[in-house]
Short mmCIF file of C-alpha atoms and ligand atoms in Angstrom, two decimals:
data_model
loop_
_atom_site.label_atom_id
_atom_site.label_comp_id
_atom_site.label_asym_id
_atom_site.label_seq_id
_atom_site.Cartn_x
_atom_site.Cartn_y
_atom_site.Cartn_z
CA UNK A 21 11.88 39.72 -5.45
CA UNK A 22 9.82 36.30 -4.07
CA UNK A 23 6.49 38.72 -4.50
CA UNK A 24 6.80 38.62 -8.60
CA UNK A 25 6.10 35.49 -8.59
CA UNK A 26 2.48 33.87 -9.77
CA UNK A 27 1.93 30.69 -7.38
CA UNK A 28 1.72 27.06 -9.51
CA UNK A 29 -0.35 24.17 -10.19
CA UNK A 30 1.03 21.31 -9.48
CA UNK A 31 2.08 18.36 -11.34
CA UNK A 32 -1.49 16.57 -12.98
CA UNK A 33 -0.12 13.40 -11.22
CA UNK A 34 0.58 14.13 -8.24
CA UNK A 35 -1.94 16.45 -7.21
CA UNK A 36 -4.48 13.48 -8.03
CA UNK A 37 -2.05 11.47 -5.18
CA UNK A 38 -3.27 14.29 -3.34
CA UNK A 39 -6.54 14.60 -4.28
CA UNK A 40 -6.99 11.10 -3.63
CA UNK A 41 -5.59 10.54 0.11
CA UNK A 42 -8.21 13.94 1.33
CA UNK A 43 -11.24 12.04 -0.02
CA UNK A 44 -12.29 10.16 2.95
CA UNK A 45 -14.91 7.98 0.76
CA UNK A 46 -13.33 3.75 2.47
CA UNK A 47 -14.41 2.88 -1.27
CA UNK A 48 -13.03 4.82 -3.04
CA UNK A 49 -9.77 3.47 -6.04
CA UNK A 50 -7.02 5.11 -6.98
CA UNK A 51 -5.72 3.73 -10.57
CA UNK A 52 -3.61 7.71 -11.36
CA UNK A 53 -0.11 7.42 -9.76
CA UNK A 54 2.15 4.83 -10.83
CA UNK A 55 2.27 2.61 -8.10
CA UNK A 56 1.95 -1.00 -7.97
CA UNK A 57 -0.61 -2.52 -5.64
CA UNK A 58 -1.46 -6.20 -4.44
CA UNK A 59 -4.78 -8.15 -3.57
CA UNK A 60 -5.27 -6.22 -0.87
CA UNK A 61 -4.68 -2.94 -2.63
CA UNK A 62 -1.29 -1.88 -0.67
CA UNK A 63 1.77 -1.61 -1.77
CA UNK A 64 3.97 -3.42 0.42
CA UNK A 65 8.13 -3.33 0.79
CA UNK A 66 8.55 -6.23 -1.47
CA UNK A 67 10.76 -9.27 0.89
CA UNK A 68 14.00 -9.37 -0.96
CA UNK A 69 13.78 -5.41 -0.22
CA UNK A 70 12.68 -5.70 3.54
CA UNK A 71 15.58 -8.60 4.79
CA UNK A 72 18.19 -6.59 2.51
CA UNK A 73 17.42 -3.75 4.76
CA UNK A 74 17.63 -6.36 7.55
CA UNK A 75 21.35 -6.42 6.91
CA UNK A 76 22.26 -3.48 5.61
CA UNK A 77 21.49 -2.67 8.94
CA UNK A 78 23.76 -4.96 10.78
CA UNK A 79 26.27 -4.31 8.72
CA UNK A 80 26.81 -0.93 7.82
CA UNK A 81 29.92 0.25 9.33
CA UNK A 82 29.86 4.49 7.88
CA UNK A 83 27.96 7.18 6.80
CA UNK A 84 31.05 8.90 5.13
CA UNK A 85 30.36 9.89 1.78
CA UNK A 86 29.94 7.95 -1.78
CA UNK A 87 31.41 10.39 -4.43
CA UNK A 88 29.27 11.59 -7.56
CA UNK A 89 28.55 7.72 -8.74
CA UNK A 90 27.48 6.60 -6.44
CA UNK A 91 28.49 2.50 -4.92
CA UNK A 92 29.72 1.00 -7.88
CA UNK A 93 28.74 -2.09 -6.43
CA UNK A 94 25.10 -1.00 -7.51
CA UNK A 95 26.66 1.05 -11.30
CA UNK A 96 28.11 -2.51 -11.75
CA UNK A 97 25.05 -4.76 -11.12
CA UNK A 98 22.63 -2.70 -13.20
CA UNK A 99 24.64 -2.96 -15.96
CA UNK A 100 24.29 -6.34 -15.96
CA UNK A 101 20.92 -6.14 -15.36
CA UNK A 102 20.04 -3.43 -17.87
CA UNK A 103 22.23 -4.89 -21.06
CA UNK A 104 22.23 -9.08 -19.96
CA UNK A 105 25.59 -10.26 -18.17
CA UNK A 106 27.07 -11.76 -21.40
CA UNK A 107 26.90 -8.21 -22.48
CA UNK A 108 30.66 -7.55 -25.02
CA UNK A 109 29.86 -3.34 -24.82
CA UNK A 110 30.44 -4.05 -20.61
CA UNK A 111 33.79 -7.14 -21.38
CA UNK A 112 35.63 -4.01 -23.45
CA UNK A 113 34.87 -0.61 -21.05
CA UNK A 114 32.72 1.14 -23.53
CA UNK A 115 30.13 0.99 -21.05
CA UNK A 116 30.26 3.28 -17.91
CA UNK A 117 27.52 3.95 -14.65
CA UNK A 118 26.15 6.29 -12.30
CA UNK A 119 23.57 6.37 -9.37
CA UNK A 120 20.94 9.12 -9.78
CA UNK A 121 18.47 9.99 -7.25
CA UNK A 122 16.04 7.65 -9.05
CA UNK A 123 15.24 7.82 -13.00
CA UNK A 124 14.27 11.80 -12.84
CA UNK A 125 17.77 12.03 -11.32
CA UNK A 126 19.28 10.07 -14.53
CA UNK A 127 16.81 11.73 -16.69
CA UNK A 128 17.91 15.42 -14.88
CA UNK A 129 22.05 14.75 -15.94
CA UNK A 130 21.67 12.98 -18.72
CA UNK A 131 19.73 15.95 -20.68
CA UNK A 132 22.53 18.41 -18.44
CA UNK A 133 24.64 16.14 -19.40
CA UNK A 134 23.93 16.22 -23.64
CA UNK A 135 23.83 20.54 -23.25
CA UNK A 136 27.52 20.21 -22.44
CA UNK A 137 28.17 18.22 -25.47
CA UNK A 138 25.49 20.64 -27.43
CA UNK A 139 25.14 23.23 -26.39
CA UNK A 140 21.79 22.97 -28.98
CA UNK A 141 20.55 19.59 -28.74
CA UNK A 142 17.57 18.86 -29.93
CA UNK A 143 15.83 15.56 -27.74
CA UNK A 144 12.70 13.93 -29.25
CA UNK A 145 10.43 12.52 -27.56
CA UNK A 146 7.01 10.51 -27.69
CA UNK A 147 3.52 12.02 -28.19
CA UNK A 148 2.43 11.24 -25.29
CA UNK A 149 4.91 10.46 -23.15
CA UNK A 150 5.37 10.85 -19.18
CA UNK A 151 4.55 14.61 -19.14
CA UNK A 152 7.43 14.84 -16.78
CA UNK A 153 10.03 14.35 -19.41
CA UNK A 154 9.53 17.89 -20.71
CA UNK A 155 9.65 19.93 -17.82
CA UNK A 156 13.53 17.07 -16.41
CA UNK A 157 14.77 17.21 -20.08
CA UNK A 158 13.45 20.86 -21.49
CA UNK A 159 13.96 22.65 -17.79
CA UNK A 160 18.30 21.88 -19.01
CA UNK A 161 17.67 24.14 -21.47
CA UNK A 162 16.88 21.29 -24.17
CA UNK A 163 14.66 22.13 -27.37
CA UNK A 164 12.20 19.42 -27.59
CA UNK A 165 10.63 17.88 -30.64
CA UNK A 166 7.91 15.65 -30.28
CA UNK A 167 6.90 12.95 -32.68
CA UNK A 168 3.95 11.05 -32.57
CA UNK A 169 3.60 7.56 -31.35
CA UNK A 170 -0.21 6.50 -30.65
CA UNK A 171 -2.83 6.17 -32.98
CA UNK A 172 -5.67 8.14 -31.22
CA UNK A 173 -8.21 5.51 -32.46
CA UNK A 174 -6.71 1.98 -32.18
CA UNK A 175 -4.95 3.24 -29.60
CA UNK A 176 -2.34 0.98 -31.11
CA UNK A 177 1.42 2.29 -32.17
CA UNK A 178 1.23 4.22 -35.40
CA UNK A 179 4.68 2.99 -36.46
CA UNK A 180 4.43 4.76 -39.88
CA UNK A 181 4.00 7.84 -38.21
CA UNK A 182 6.95 7.20 -36.06
CA UNK A 183 9.26 6.62 -38.08
CA UNK A 184 8.07 9.58 -41.05
CA UNK A 185 8.43 11.82 -38.14
CA UNK A 186 12.43 10.15 -37.10
CA UNK A 187 13.32 11.00 -40.58
CA UNK A 188 12.96 15.22 -40.05
CA UNK A 189 15.85 14.61 -37.54
CA UNK A 190 19.55 16.03 -38.02
CA UNK A 191 22.17 13.37 -37.49
CA UNK A 192 22.98 14.61 -33.21
CA UNK A 193 19.67 14.68 -32.68
CA UNK A 194 18.57 13.45 -29.71
CA UNK A 195 15.91 10.07 -29.63
CA UNK A 196 13.58 9.18 -26.31
CA UNK A 197 12.26 5.82 -26.48
CA UNK A 198 11.09 4.60 -24.32
CA UNK A 199 12.12 0.55 -22.90
CA UNK A 200 8.82 -0.91 -22.42
CA UNK A 201 5.36 -0.46 -20.50
CA UNK A 202 5.63 2.48 -22.75
CA UNK A 203 3.97 5.61 -20.08
CA UNK A 204 1.60 6.57 -20.61
CA UNK A 205 -0.09 4.09 -22.90
CA UNK A 206 1.90 1.01 -22.55
CA UNK A 207 1.76 0.45 -26.23
CA UNK A 208 5.46 -0.99 -27.28
CA UNK A 209 7.40 -1.28 -29.91
CA UNK A 210 8.33 -4.76 -31.23
CA UNK A 211 11.04 -6.43 -31.82
CA UNK A 212 11.10 -5.80 -35.18
CA UNK A 213 10.05 -2.19 -35.48
CA UNK A 214 12.90 -1.69 -32.60
CA UNK A 215 15.32 -3.42 -35.16
CA UNK A 216 13.92 -0.91 -37.80
CA UNK A 217 13.45 2.22 -35.67
CA UNK A 218 17.57 0.97 -34.46
CA UNK A 219 18.58 1.13 -38.90
CA UNK A 220 17.00 4.69 -38.85
CA UNK A 221 19.04 5.82 -35.93
CA UNK A 222 22.15 4.16 -37.50
CA UNK A 223 21.67 5.59 -40.68
CA UNK A 224 21.12 9.83 -39.32
CA UNK A 225 23.45 9.44 -36.62
CA UNK A 226 21.34 10.08 -34.42
CA UNK A 227 22.17 9.75 -30.20
CA UNK A 228 19.25 6.72 -28.63
CA UNK A 229 18.19 8.24 -24.83
CA UNK A 230 16.06 4.88 -23.65
CA UNK A 231 14.56 5.46 -20.40
CA UNK A 232 13.86 1.98 -18.92
CA UNK A 233 11.71 2.64 -16.02
CA UNK A 234 9.94 -0.52 -16.08
CA UNK A 235 11.79 -3.46 -15.96
CA UNK A 236 10.59 -6.69 -15.30
CA UNK A 237 6.78 -5.29 -15.25
CA UNK A 238 6.60 -6.04 -18.82
CA UNK A 239 6.77 -9.61 -20.19
CA UNK A 240 10.46 -10.12 -17.67
CA UNK A 241 13.13 -8.55 -16.67
CA UNK A 242 15.68 -10.21 -19.92
CA UNK A 243 11.87 -10.17 -22.47
CA UNK A 244 12.19 -6.19 -21.59
CA UNK A 245 14.91 -5.25 -22.31
CA UNK A 246 15.42 -6.80 -25.59
CA UNK A 247 14.74 -4.01 -27.98
CA UNK A 248 17.64 -1.88 -25.80
CA UNK A 249 19.82 -4.66 -26.40
CA UNK A 250 19.61 -4.88 -29.57
CA UNK A 251 19.58 -1.21 -30.03
CA UNK A 252 23.29 -0.36 -27.91
CA UNK A 253 24.97 -3.42 -29.62
CA UNK A 254 24.72 -1.83 -33.37
CA UNK A 255 25.14 2.27 -32.14
CA UNK A 256 27.99 3.47 -30.91
CA UNK A 257 26.68 5.84 -28.14
CA UNK A 258 23.96 5.88 -26.64
CA UNK A 259 22.09 6.57 -22.82
CA UNK A 260 19.76 4.91 -20.64
CA UNK A 261 17.72 6.00 -18.39
CA UNK A 262 17.18 3.40 -15.48
CA UNK A 263 14.61 3.44 -12.31
CA UNK A 264 14.07 1.24 -9.40
CA UNK A 265 11.00 2.60 -7.95
CA UNK A 266 8.60 0.53 -9.57
CA UNK A 267 10.92 -2.76 -9.61
CA UNK A 268 12.07 -3.38 -6.61
CA UNK A 269 9.17 -1.30 -4.67
CA UNK A 270 11.62 1.65 -3.98
CA UNK A 271 9.96 4.46 -5.00
CA UNK A 272 10.46 7.04 -2.31
CA UNK A 273 13.46 5.64 -2.03
CA UNK A 274 15.57 7.99 -5.13
CA UNK A 275 17.09 4.91 -6.47
CA UNK A 276 17.83 5.37 -10.31
CA UNK A 277 21.20 4.94 -12.58
CA UNK A 278 22.26 6.51 -15.81
CA UNK A 279 24.43 4.39 -18.14
CA UNK A 280 27.06 5.85 -21.17
CA UNK A 281 27.70 4.05 -23.94
CA UNK A 282 30.80 5.53 -26.46
CA UNK A 283 32.43 4.14 -29.28
CA UNK A 284 35.18 3.33 -26.97
CA UNK A 285 36.79 3.38 -23.62
CA UNK A 286 38.88 5.53 -23.96
CA UNK A 287 36.01 8.81 -25.07
CA UNK A 288 34.01 6.63 -22.07
CA UNK A 289 36.44 6.96 -19.52
CA UNK A 290 36.62 11.11 -20.35
CA UNK A 291 33.22 10.97 -21.26
CA UNK A 292 32.31 9.60 -17.34
CA UNK A 293 34.84 12.27 -15.94
CA UNK A 294 32.40 15.63 -17.82
CA UNK A 295 29.06 13.40 -16.48
CA UNK A 296 30.92 13.28 -13.42
CA UNK A 297 31.37 16.76 -13.18
CA UNK A 298 27.63 17.85 -14.30
CA UNK A 299 26.51 15.65 -11.23
CA UNK A 300 28.62 17.31 -8.53
CA UNK A 301 27.48 20.69 -9.51
CA UNK A 302 23.90 19.36 -8.87
CA UNK A 303 24.04 17.09 -5.96
CA UNK A 304 27.06 16.02 -5.59
CA UNK A 305 26.42 12.53 -4.89
CA UNK A 306 23.20 10.69 -4.80
CA UNK A 307 21.93 9.48 -1.74
CA UNK A 308 23.09 6.06 -0.73
CA UNK A 309 20.22 4.01 0.63
CA UNK A 310 18.72 2.08 -2.20
CA UNK A 311 20.89 1.47 -3.79
CA UNK A 312 22.81 -0.24 -1.50
CA UNK A 313 19.27 -2.81 -0.96
CA UNK A 314 19.68 -3.54 -5.18
CA UNK A 315 23.34 -3.63 -4.76
CA UNK A 316 22.87 -6.43 -1.57
CA UNK A 317 19.92 -8.08 -3.57
CA UNK A 318 21.63 -8.27 -6.64
CA UNK A 319 24.70 -9.11 -5.19
CA UNK A 320 22.95 -12.37 -3.08
CA UNK A 321 22.27 -15.05 -4.69
CA UNK A 322 19.30 -16.31 -2.68
CA UNK A 323 17.81 -12.67 -2.36
CA UNK A 324 18.25 -12.20 -5.80
CA UNK A 325 15.71 -15.13 -6.51
CA UNK A 326 13.80 -13.85 -3.80
CA UNK A 327 13.19 -10.84 -5.77
CA UNK A 328 13.13 -11.94 -8.94
CA UNK A 329 10.26 -14.20 -7.95
CA UNK A 330 8.38 -11.86 -6.68
CA UNK A 331 8.80 -9.82 -9.41
CA UNK A 332 7.49 -11.94 -11.55
CA UNK A 333 4.77 -12.08 -9.93
CA UNK A 334 3.72 -9.05 -9.95
CA UNK A 335 4.04 -8.78 -13.38
CA UNK A 336 1.89 -11.82 -13.89
CA UNK A 337 -0.44 -10.46 -11.69
CA UNK A 338 -0.75 -7.17 -14.43
CA UNK A 339 -0.93 -9.46 -17.47
CA UNK A 340 -4.17 -11.22 -15.28
CA UNK A 341 -5.46 -8.19 -14.55
CA UNK A 342 -5.20 -7.09 -17.12
CA UNK A 343 -6.78 -9.67 -19.50
CA UNK A 344 -10.15 -9.13 -16.61
CA UNK A 345 -9.72 -5.76 -17.26
CA UNK A 346 -10.47 -6.17 -20.84
CA UNK A 347 -13.10 -8.75 -20.36
CA UNK A 348 -14.91 -6.71 -18.20
CA UNK A 349 -15.66 -3.81 -20.35
CA UNK A 350 -16.09 -6.13 -23.00
CA UNK A 351 -19.54 -5.41 -23.72
CA UNK A 352 -19.12 -1.95 -23.62
CA UNK A 353 -16.33 -1.91 -26.56
CA UNK A 354 -13.47 -4.03 -28.26
CA UNK A 355 -10.72 -3.37 -25.01
CA UNK A 356 -8.65 -5.72 -26.13
CA UNK A 357 -5.51 -3.54 -26.98
CA UNK A 358 -5.39 -3.62 -22.68
CA UNK A 359 -4.45 -7.00 -22.94
CA UNK A 360 -2.33 -7.11 -25.68
CA UNK A 361 0.00 -3.32 -23.64
CA UNK A 362 2.11 -4.20 -21.30
CA UNK A 363 2.86 -2.34 -18.02
CA UNK A 364 0.76 -0.38 -15.31
CA UNK A 365 -0.91 1.50 -17.82
CA UNK A 366 -3.44 1.99 -20.67
CA UNK A 367 -5.19 4.94 -21.70
CA UNK A 368 -8.88 4.14 -21.67
CA UNK A 369 -10.01 7.00 -24.36
CA UNK A 370 -13.44 8.39 -22.16
CA UNK A 371 -12.97 12.27 -22.46
CA UNK A 372 -11.70 14.44 -19.56
CA UNK A 373 -15.84 14.75 -18.45
CA UNK A 374 -16.25 10.86 -17.92
CA UNK A 375 -12.95 10.66 -16.13
CA UNK A 376 -14.08 13.68 -14.33
CA UNK A 377 -17.80 11.28 -13.13
CA UNK A 378 -15.50 8.63 -12.49
CA UNK A 379 -13.61 10.34 -9.57
CA UNK A 380 -16.95 12.43 -8.36
CA UNK A 381 -19.73 9.75 -8.77
CA UNK A 382 -17.40 6.68 -8.09
CA UNK A 383 -14.43 7.79 -5.65
CA UNK A 384 -11.67 5.68 -9.18
CA UNK A 385 -9.59 7.61 -9.83
CA UNK A 386 -7.58 8.35 -13.35
CA UNK A 387 -5.43 10.55 -15.28
CA UNK A 388 -7.65 13.61 -16.95
CA UNK A 389 -5.65 11.90 -20.32
CA UNK A 390 -8.04 8.25 -19.26
CA UNK A 391 -4.24 6.93 -18.48
CA UNK A 392 -5.28 4.07 -15.62
CA UNK A 393 -3.08 2.30 -13.66
CA UNK A 394 -4.19 -1.24 -14.22
CA UNK A 395 -1.40 -2.22 -11.34
CA UNK A 396 -4.17 0.09 -9.14
CA UNK A 397 -6.45 -2.97 -9.61
CA UNK A 398 -6.77 -6.50 -7.94
CA UNK A 399 -9.78 -8.94 -8.36
CA UNK A 400 -11.74 -7.60 -5.46
CA UNK A 401 -13.00 -4.19 -6.96
CA UNK A 402 -12.81 -4.52 -10.94
CA UNK A 403 -16.04 -5.37 -11.51
CA UNK A 404 -17.28 -2.24 -9.89
CA UNK A 405 -14.47 -0.46 -12.05
CA UNK A 406 -15.63 -1.95 -15.19
CA UNK A 407 -19.24 -1.22 -14.31
CA UNK A 408 -19.14 2.13 -13.72
CA UNK A 409 -16.48 2.63 -16.38
CA UNK A 410 -19.42 0.84 -18.75
CA UNK A 411 -21.81 2.58 -16.99
CA UNK A 412 -20.71 6.26 -18.36
CA UNK A 413 -19.24 5.06 -21.73
C1 LMR B 26 4.00 8.05 -12.94
O1 LMR B 26 4.01 8.52 -13.92
O2 LMR B 26 2.92 8.08 -12.36
C2 LMR B 26 5.15 7.62 -11.91
O3 LMR B 26 5.83 7.51 -12.78
C3 LMR B 26 4.92 8.59 -11.09
C4 LMR B 26 5.44 10.16 -11.42
O4 LMR B 26 5.46 10.60 -10.80
O5 LMR B 26 4.52 10.62 -11.71
#
């Protein structure tokens, strides 16, 4: 039966990663896939991760199964990271967290869970959004609707258009929001805007679903979660998909978490049992290693400080690169929005043809949509990249 299948093109982000790897030019620059690079252009293992791995290797006593929810220690630590140590939601038993294979695993399990709750669920996603949101959520059978998010001319949030579109959502519809560091635009909601969206969600009876893939890489761990925490404090139910790929640099270890927030502890216990059954029928149990690293780091004061200092350094470095990049592009136009945006990504606002020329003539790789990974820059390559972009403009 396989002979009827037609070959499919690769996911554009992964395809670009491969093309970059195959490019023999020594001075090529990868601003495609969302991976943090240091001053030397490398993506090293974080020091706290290294140390946690060493301890795990020495102390690990078994490779027996972990169970569909993964490690409870990891899950509890992630709940506190997302909602804060003092969260009354955690205290009241209204939350549960399950360890998942990456943020993708969390997104997909959330989608499968939502379909179980309500087979004809509609989920509203921002235009634009991370390309993989569509197959992850749509592939589970959810109906996808889009709300405008970015003004294509200013490359800033078009908040009125967003609210206007969400007025068209029906009670029970799901709204997917990016917790911080919007992918692909870098344009985040202000706290005032989070409050206004929260009011709309409450008034219309919508279910918020927050994708938190970059906590700590925008303005800091707590600052990045401020909007999410406000929302969580006001609504009866909510979902959060979290990823440890970027803030712990655990990309290939596939480490993430899915949080359920319910109106009461009793409802939450029943909902969690359903979620665990969904997980059992998909991948049975998550891989252990990445979560064990995170649990070790977050559970040890010294390691946690080491990790947080390194993460803060990465966050500050991205902010520095954003300012330096905007300044270096300034002679060709107003790129101040790059300095104001947060996280790894911003759009340059150039055409696919200009993107192709940058790749072919200069070995500079960015997505066809003109999304650049600012965290792929460093002070050594930045002037050359900016010059090539100015030339093309
Ligand atoms: C990205 O958007 O580049 C990252 O989230 C990596 C991925 O899997 O697409």
